[in-house]
PDB file of C-alpha atoms in Angstrom:
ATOM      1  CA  UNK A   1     148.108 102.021  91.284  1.00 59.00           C
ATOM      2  CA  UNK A   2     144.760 104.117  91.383  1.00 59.00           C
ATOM      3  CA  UNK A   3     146.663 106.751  88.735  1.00 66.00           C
ATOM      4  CA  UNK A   4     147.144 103.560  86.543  1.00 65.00           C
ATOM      5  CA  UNK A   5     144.446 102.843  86.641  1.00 66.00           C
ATOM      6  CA  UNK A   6     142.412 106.013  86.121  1.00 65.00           C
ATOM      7  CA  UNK A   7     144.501 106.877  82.929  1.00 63.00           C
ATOM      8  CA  UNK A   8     144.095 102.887  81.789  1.00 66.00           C
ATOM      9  CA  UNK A   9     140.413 103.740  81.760  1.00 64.00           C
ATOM     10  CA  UNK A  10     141.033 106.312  79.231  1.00 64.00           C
ATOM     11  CA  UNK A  11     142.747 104.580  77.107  1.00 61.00           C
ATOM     12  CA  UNK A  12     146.508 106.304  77.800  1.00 60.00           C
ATOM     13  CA  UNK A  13     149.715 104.494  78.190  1.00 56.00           C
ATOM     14  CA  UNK A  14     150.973 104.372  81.828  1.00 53.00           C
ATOM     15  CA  UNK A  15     154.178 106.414  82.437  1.00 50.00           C
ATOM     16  CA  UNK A  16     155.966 106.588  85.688  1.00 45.00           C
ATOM     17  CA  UNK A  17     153.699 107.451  88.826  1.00 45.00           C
ATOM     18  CA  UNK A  18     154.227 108.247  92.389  1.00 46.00           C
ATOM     19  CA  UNK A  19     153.544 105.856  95.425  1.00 42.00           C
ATOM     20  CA  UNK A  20     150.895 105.699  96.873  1.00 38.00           C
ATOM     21  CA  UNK A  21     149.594 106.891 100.134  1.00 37.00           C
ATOM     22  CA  UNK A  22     149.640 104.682 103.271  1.00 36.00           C
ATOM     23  CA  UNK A  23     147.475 104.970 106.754  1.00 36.00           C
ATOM     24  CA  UNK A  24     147.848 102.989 109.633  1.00 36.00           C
ATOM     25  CA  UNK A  25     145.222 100.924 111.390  1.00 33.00           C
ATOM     26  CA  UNK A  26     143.696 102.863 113.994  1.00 33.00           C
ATOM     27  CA  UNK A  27     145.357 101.332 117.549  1.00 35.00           C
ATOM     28  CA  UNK A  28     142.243 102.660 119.766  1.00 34.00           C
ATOM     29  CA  UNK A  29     143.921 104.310 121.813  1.00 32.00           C
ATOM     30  CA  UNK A  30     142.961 107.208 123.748  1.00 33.00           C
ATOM     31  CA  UNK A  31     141.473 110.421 121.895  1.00 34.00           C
ATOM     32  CA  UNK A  32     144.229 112.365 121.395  1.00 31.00           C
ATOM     33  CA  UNK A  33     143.323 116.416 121.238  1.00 30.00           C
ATOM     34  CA  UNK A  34     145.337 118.416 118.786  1.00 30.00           C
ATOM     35  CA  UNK A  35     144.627 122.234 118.368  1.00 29.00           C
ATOM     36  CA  UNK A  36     143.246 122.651 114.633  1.00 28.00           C
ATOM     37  CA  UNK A  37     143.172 125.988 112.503  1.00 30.00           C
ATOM     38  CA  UNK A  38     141.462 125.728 109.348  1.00 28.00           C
ATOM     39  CA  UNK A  39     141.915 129.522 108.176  1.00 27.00           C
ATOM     40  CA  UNK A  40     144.121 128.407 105.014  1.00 33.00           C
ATOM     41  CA  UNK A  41     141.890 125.743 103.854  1.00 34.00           C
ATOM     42  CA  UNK A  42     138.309 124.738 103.045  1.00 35.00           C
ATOM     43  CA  UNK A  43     138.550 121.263 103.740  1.00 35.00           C
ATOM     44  CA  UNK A  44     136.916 120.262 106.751  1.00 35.00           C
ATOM     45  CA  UNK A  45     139.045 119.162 110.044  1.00 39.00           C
ATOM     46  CA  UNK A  46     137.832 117.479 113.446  1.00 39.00           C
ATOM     47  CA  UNK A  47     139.458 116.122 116.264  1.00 45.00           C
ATOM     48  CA  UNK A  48     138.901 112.989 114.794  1.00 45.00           C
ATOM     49  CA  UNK A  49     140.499 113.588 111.358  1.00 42.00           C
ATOM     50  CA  UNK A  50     143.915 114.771 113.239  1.00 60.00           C
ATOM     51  CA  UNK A  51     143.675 111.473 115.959  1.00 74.00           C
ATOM     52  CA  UNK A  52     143.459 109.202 112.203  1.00 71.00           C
ATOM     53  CA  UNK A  53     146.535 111.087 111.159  1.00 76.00           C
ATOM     54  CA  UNK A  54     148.089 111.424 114.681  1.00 85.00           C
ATOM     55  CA  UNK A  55     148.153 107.255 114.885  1.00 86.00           C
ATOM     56  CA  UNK A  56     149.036 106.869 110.868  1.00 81.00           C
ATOM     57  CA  UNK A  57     152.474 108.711 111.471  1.00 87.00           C
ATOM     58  CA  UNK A  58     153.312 107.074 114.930  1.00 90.00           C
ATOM     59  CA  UNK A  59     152.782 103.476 112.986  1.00 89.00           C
ATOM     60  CA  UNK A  60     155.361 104.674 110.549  1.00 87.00           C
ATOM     61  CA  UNK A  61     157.312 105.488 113.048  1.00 92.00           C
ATOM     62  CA  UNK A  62     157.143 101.920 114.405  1.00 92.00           C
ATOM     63  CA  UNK A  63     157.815 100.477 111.091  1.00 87.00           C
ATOM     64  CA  UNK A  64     160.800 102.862 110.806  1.00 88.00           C
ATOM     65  CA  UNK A  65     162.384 101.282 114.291  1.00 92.00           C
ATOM     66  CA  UNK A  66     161.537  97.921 113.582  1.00 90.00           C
ATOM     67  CA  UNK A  67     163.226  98.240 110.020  1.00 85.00           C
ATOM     68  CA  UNK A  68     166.229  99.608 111.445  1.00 89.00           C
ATOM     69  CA  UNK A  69     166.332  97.497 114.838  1.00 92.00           C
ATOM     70  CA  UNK A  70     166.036 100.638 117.202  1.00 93.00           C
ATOM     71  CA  UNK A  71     166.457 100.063 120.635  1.00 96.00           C
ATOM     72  CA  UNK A  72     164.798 103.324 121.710  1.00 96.00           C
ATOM     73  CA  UNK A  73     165.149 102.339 125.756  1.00 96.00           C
ATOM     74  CA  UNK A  74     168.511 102.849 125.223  1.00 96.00           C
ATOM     75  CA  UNK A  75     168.822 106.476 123.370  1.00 96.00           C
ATOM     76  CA  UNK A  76     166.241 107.577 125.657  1.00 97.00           C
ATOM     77  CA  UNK A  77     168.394 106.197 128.535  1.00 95.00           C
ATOM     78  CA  UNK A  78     171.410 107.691 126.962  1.00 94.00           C
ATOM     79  CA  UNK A  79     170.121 111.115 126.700  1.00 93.00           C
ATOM     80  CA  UNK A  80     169.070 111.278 130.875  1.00 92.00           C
ATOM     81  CA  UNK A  81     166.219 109.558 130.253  1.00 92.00           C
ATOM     82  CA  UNK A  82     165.451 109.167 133.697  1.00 95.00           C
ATOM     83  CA  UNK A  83     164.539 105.166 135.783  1.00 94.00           C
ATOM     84  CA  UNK A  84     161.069 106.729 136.221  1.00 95.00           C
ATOM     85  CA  UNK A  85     160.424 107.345 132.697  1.00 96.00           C
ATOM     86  CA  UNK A  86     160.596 111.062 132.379  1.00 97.00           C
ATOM     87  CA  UNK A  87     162.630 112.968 130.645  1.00 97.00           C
ATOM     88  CA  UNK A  88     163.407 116.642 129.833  1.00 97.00           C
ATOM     89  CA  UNK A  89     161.299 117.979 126.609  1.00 97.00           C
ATOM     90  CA  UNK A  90     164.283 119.272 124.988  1.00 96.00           C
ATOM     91  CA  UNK A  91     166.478 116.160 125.657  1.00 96.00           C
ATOM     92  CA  UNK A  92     163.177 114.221 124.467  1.00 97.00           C
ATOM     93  CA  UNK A  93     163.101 115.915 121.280  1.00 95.00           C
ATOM     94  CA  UNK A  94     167.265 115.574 120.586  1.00 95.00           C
ATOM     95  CA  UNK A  95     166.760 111.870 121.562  1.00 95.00           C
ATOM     96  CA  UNK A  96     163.499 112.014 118.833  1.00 95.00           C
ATOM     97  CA  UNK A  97     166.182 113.594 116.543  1.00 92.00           C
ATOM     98  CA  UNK A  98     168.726 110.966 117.134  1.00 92.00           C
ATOM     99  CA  UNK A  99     166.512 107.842 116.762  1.00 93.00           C
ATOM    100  CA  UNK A 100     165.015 109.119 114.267  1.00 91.00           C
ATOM    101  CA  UNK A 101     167.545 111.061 112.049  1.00 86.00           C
ATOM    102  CA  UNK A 102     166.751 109.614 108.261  1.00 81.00           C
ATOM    103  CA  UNK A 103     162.846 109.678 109.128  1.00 80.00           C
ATOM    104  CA  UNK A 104     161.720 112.977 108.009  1.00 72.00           C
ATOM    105  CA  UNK A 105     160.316 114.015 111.187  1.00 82.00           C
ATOM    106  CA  UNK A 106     158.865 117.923 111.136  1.00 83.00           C
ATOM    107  CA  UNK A 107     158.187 119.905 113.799  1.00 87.00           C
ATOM    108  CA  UNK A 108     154.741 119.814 113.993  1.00 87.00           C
ATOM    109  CA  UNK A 109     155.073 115.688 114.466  1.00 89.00           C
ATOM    110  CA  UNK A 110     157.706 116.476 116.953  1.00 92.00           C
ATOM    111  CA  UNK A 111     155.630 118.688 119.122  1.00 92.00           C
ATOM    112  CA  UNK A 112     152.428 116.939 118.567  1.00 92.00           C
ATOM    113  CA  UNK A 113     154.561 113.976 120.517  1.00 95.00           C
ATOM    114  CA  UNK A 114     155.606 116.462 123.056  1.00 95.00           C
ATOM    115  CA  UNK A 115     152.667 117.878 123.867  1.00 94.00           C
ATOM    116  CA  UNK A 116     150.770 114.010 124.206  1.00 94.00           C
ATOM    117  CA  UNK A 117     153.175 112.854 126.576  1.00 96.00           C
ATOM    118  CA  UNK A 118     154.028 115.723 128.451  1.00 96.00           C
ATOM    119  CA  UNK A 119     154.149 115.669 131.820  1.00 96.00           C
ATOM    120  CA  UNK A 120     155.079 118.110 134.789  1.00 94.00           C
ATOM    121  CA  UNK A 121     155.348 121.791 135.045  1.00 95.00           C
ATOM    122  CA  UNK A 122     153.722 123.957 132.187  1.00 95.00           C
ATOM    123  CA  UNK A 123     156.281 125.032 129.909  1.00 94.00           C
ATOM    124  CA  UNK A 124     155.465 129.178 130.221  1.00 93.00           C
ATOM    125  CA  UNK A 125     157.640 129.715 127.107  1.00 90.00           C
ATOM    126  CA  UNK A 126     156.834 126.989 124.223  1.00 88.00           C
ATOM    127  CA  UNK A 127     153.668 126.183 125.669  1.00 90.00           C
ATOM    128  CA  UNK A 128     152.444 122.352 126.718  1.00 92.00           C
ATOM    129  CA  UNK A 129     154.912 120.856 129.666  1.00 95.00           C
ATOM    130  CA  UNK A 130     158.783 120.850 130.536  1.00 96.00           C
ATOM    131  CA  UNK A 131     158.985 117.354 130.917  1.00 97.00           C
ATOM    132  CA  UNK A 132     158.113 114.134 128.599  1.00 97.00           C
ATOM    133  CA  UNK A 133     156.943 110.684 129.479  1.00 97.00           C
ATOM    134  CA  UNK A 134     159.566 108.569 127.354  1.00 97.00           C
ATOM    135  CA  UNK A 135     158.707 105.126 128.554  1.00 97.00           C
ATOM    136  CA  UNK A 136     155.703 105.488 128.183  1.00 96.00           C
ATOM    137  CA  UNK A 137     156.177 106.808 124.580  1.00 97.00           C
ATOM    138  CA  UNK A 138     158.367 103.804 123.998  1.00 96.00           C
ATOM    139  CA  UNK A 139     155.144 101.859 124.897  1.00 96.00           C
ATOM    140  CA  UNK A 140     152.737 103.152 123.204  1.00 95.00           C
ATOM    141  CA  UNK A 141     154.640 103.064 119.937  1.00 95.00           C
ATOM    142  CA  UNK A 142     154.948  99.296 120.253  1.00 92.00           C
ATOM    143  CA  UNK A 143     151.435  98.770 120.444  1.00 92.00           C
ATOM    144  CA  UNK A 144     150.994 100.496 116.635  1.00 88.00           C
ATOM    145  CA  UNK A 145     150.411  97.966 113.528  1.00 84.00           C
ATOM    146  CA  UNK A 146     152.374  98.318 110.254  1.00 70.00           C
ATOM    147  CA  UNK A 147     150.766 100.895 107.814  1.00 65.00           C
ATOM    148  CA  UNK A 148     148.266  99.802 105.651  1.00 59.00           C
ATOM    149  CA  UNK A 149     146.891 100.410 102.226  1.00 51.00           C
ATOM    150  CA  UNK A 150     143.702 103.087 102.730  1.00 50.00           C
ATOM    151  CA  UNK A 151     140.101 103.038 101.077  1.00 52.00           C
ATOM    152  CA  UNK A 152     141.224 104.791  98.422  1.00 51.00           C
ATOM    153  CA  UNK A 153     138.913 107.184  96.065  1.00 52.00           C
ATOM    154  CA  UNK A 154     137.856 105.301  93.377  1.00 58.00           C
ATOM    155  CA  UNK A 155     139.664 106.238  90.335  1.00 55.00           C
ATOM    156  CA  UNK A 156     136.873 105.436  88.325  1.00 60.00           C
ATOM    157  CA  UNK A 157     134.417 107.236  89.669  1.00 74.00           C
ATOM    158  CA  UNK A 158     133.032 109.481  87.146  1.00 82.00           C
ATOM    159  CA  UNK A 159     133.002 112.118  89.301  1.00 86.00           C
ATOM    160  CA  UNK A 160     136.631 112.698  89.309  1.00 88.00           C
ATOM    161  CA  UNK A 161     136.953 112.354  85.772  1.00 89.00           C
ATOM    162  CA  UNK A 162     133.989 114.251  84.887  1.00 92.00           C
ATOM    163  CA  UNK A 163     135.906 117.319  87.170  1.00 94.00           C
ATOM    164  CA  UNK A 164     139.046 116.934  85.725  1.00 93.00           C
ATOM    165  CA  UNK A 165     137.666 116.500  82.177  1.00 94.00           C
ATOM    166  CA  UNK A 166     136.047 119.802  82.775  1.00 95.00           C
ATOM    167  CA  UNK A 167     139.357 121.761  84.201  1.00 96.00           C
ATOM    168  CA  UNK A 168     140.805 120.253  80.781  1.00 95.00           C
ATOM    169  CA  UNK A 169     138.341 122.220  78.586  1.00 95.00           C
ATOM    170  CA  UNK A 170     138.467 125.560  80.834  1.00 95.00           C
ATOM    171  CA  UNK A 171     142.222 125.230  80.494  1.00 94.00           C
ATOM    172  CA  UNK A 172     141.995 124.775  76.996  1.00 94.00           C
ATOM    173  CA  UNK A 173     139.226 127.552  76.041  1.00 94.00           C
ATOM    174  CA  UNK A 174     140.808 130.133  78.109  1.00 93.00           C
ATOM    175  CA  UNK A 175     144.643 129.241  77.343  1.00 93.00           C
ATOM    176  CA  UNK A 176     145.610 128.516  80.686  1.00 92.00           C
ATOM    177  CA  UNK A 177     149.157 126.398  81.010  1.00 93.00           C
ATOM    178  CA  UNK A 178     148.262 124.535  84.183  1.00 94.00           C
ATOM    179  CA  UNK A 179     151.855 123.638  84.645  1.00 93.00           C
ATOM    180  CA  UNK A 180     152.994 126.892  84.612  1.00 94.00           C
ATOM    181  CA  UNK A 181     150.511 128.104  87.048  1.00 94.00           C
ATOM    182  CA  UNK A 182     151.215 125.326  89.661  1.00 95.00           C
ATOM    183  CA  UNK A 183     154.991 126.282  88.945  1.00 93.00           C
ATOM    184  CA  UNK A 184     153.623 130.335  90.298  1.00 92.00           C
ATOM    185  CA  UNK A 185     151.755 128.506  93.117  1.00 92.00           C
ATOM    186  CA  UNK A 186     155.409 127.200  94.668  1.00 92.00           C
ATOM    187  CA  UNK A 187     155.119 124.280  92.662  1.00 91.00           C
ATOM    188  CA  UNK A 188     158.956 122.552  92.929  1.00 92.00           C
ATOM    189  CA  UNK A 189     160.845 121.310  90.483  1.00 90.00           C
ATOM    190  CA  UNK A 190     160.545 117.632  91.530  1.00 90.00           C
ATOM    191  CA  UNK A 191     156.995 117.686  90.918  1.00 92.00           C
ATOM    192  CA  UNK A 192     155.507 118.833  94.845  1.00 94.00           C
ATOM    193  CA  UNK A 193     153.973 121.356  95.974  1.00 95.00           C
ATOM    194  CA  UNK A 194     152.300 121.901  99.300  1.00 94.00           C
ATOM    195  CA  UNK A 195     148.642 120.683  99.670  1.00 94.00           C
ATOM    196  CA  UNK A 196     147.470 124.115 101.021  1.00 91.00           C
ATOM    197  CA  UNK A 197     149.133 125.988  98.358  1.00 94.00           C
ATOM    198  CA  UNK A 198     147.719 123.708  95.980  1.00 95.00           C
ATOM    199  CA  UNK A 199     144.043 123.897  96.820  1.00 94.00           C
ATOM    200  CA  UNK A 200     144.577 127.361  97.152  1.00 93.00           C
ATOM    201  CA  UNK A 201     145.658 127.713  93.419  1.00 93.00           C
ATOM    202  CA  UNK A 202     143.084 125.599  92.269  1.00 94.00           C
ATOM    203  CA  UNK A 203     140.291 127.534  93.621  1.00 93.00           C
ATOM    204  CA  UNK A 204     141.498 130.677  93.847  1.00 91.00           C
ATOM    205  CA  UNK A 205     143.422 131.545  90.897  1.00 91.00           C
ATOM    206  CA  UNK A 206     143.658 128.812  88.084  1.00 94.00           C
ATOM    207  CA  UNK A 207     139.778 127.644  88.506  1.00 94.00           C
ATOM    208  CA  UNK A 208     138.048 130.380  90.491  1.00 93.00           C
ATOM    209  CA  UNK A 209     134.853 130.131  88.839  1.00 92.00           C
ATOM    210  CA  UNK A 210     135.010 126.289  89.047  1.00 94.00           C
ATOM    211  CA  UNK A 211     132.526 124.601  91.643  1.00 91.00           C
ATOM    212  CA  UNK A 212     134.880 122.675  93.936  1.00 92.00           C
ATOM    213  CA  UNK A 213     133.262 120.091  96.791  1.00 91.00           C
ATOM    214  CA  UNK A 214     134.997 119.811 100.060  1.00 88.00           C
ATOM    215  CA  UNK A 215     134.756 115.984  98.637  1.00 88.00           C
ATOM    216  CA  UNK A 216     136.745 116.491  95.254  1.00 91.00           C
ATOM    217  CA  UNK A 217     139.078 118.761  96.547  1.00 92.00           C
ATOM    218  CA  UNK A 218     139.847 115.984  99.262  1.00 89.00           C
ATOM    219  CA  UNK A 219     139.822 113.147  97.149  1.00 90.00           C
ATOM    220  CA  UNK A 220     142.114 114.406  94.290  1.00 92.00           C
ATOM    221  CA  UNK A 221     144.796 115.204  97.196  1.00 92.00           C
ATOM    222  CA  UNK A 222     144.434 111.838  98.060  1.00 90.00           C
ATOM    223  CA  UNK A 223     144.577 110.433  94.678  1.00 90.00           C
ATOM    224  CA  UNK A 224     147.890 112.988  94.234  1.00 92.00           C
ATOM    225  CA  UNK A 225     149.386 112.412  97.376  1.00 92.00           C
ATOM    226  CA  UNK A 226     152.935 112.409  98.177  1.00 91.00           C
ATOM    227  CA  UNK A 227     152.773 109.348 100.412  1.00 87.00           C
ATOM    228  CA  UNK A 228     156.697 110.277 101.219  1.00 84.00           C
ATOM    229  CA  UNK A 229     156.613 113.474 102.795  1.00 86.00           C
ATOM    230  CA  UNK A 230     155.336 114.669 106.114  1.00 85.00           C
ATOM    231  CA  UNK A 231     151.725 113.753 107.259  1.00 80.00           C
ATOM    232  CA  UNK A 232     148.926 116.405 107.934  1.00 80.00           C
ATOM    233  CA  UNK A 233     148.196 115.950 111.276  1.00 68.00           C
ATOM    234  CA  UNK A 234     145.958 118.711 111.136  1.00 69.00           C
ATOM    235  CA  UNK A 235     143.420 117.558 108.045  1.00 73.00           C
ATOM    236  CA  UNK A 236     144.686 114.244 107.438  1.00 74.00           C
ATOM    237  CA  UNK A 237     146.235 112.794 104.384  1.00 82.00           C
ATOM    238  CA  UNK A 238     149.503 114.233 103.483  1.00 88.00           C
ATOM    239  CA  UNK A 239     151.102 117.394 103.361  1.00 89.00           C
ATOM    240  CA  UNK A 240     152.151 117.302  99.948  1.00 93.00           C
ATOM    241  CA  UNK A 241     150.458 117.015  96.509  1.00 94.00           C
ATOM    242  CA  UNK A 242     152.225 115.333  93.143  1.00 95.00           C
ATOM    243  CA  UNK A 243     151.098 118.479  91.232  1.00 95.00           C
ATOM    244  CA  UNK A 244     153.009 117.455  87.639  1.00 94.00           C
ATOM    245  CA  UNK A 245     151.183 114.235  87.139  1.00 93.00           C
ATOM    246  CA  UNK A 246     148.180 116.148  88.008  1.00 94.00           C
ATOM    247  CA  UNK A 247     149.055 119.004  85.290  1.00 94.00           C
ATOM    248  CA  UNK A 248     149.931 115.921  83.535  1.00 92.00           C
ATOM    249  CA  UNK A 249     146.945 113.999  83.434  1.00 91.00           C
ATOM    250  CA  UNK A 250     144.576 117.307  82.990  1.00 92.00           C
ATOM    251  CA  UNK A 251     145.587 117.566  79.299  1.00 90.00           C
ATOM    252  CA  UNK A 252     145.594 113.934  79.061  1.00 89.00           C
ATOM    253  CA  UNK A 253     141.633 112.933  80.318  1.00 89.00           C
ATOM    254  CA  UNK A 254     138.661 112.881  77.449  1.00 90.00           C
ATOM    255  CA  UNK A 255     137.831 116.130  77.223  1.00 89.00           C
ATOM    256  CA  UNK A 256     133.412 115.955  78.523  1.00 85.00           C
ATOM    257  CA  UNK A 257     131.193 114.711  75.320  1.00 77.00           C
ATOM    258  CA  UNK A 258     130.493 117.154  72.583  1.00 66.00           C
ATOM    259  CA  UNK A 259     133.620 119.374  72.769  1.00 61.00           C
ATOM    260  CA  UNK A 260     135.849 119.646  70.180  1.00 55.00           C
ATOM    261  CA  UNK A 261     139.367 117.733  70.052  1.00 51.00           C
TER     262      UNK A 261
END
């Protein structure tokens, strides 16, 4: 894997290490519009970024029915899916539920699905419409490929290890336990914490003085990813960061030439 690999090049024995992230091939479908708000973060978002991530969940989603033999004509049927392919939006969503019930779908997916669809009157309460095109949801899911493996950030790329090497020697010089930091920053026990909550720490409060590129920041969250929880729809990526092996691996990279050991 791309952490394997980056701590092979420093000469470090491998230990256990997280899956990696998986993207689906873009279906070219349709530009879908998704309302973005970037006030937490400084990574960049677009239209474009949340369409990528839009399509990689829906092709897990595919893979997930396949895998299980779904026969998602039927629930929707079975939950007043009406001949004509519409349904209600909250029986679309308990049908979602349903099909759907050892995926870990989140709300934002589940509205994000809503909202694409939708169809009918506006819905004056939880915004977008009251009704949902099922059919043609059941359609368009069909036409998604199987994830597949991303372009990946090089984990040799000196760049990241020149970064990290430096937030090694910071951490050392100023006695900083990274760990226990991340831990503050709602770092859980099983080794995740949220991606927002983890850029936020890094640049905020454990590195504040450190010069961080929209680039870095994006590609160590990539590199870090928790490629089994919930998507970002809004930035891309995932919505969760492995931030123990990335503690982990801080005290374990080279610390930059001419420091001392």
């Amino acid at each position: 894997s791309k952490i394997q690999n980056m701590r092979a090049s420093w000469g470090l024995d491998q230990s256990s290490v997280p899956d990696e992230p998986h993207a689906a091939n873009p279906s070219g479908r349709s530009s879908y519009q998704i309302k973005c708000d970037a006030r937490d973060t400084s990574i960049p978002d677009g239209e474009s970024v949340a369409d990528a991530a839009f399509d990689m969940e829906m092709s897990k989603l595919r893979k997930y029915a396949d895998d299980k033999e779904l026969n998602l004509t039927h629930i929707f049927k079975s939950n007043a899916g009406k001949a004509n392919g519409i349904i209600s939006k909250p029986r679309f969503k308990t049908a979602l539920g349903m099909a759907f019930h050892q995926y870990a779908l989140h709300e934002e997916l589940i509205a994000a699905i809503s909202l694409k669809y939708g169809c009918g009157a506006p819905d004056p309460h939880a915004g977008g419409y009251l009704e949902v095109l099922w059919r043609q949801f059941v359609i368009e899911l069909q036409q998604y490929s199987p994830p597949v493996k991303p372009a990946a950030p090089d984990p040799f790329d000196p760049r990241i290890t020149v970064a990290m090497s430096e937030m090694r020697q910071i951490s050392e010089e100023s006695g900083l336990n990274l760990a226990y930091a991340l831990q503050g920053a709602g770092g859980q026990q099983n080794g995740v914490l949220v991606k927002a909550k983890f850029i936020m720490a890094l640049t905020t409060i454990i590195f504040p003085n450190y010069h961080f590129t929209n680039e870095l920041l994006n590609d160590i969250c990539t590199i870090y990813a928790n490629a089994n929880g919930p998507v970002d729809l809004r930035l891309g990526g995932y919505q969760e960061v492995y931030w123990r092996a990335f503690a982990n691996d801080i005290r374990k990279v080279p610390l930059p030439t001419g420091s001392a050991a």
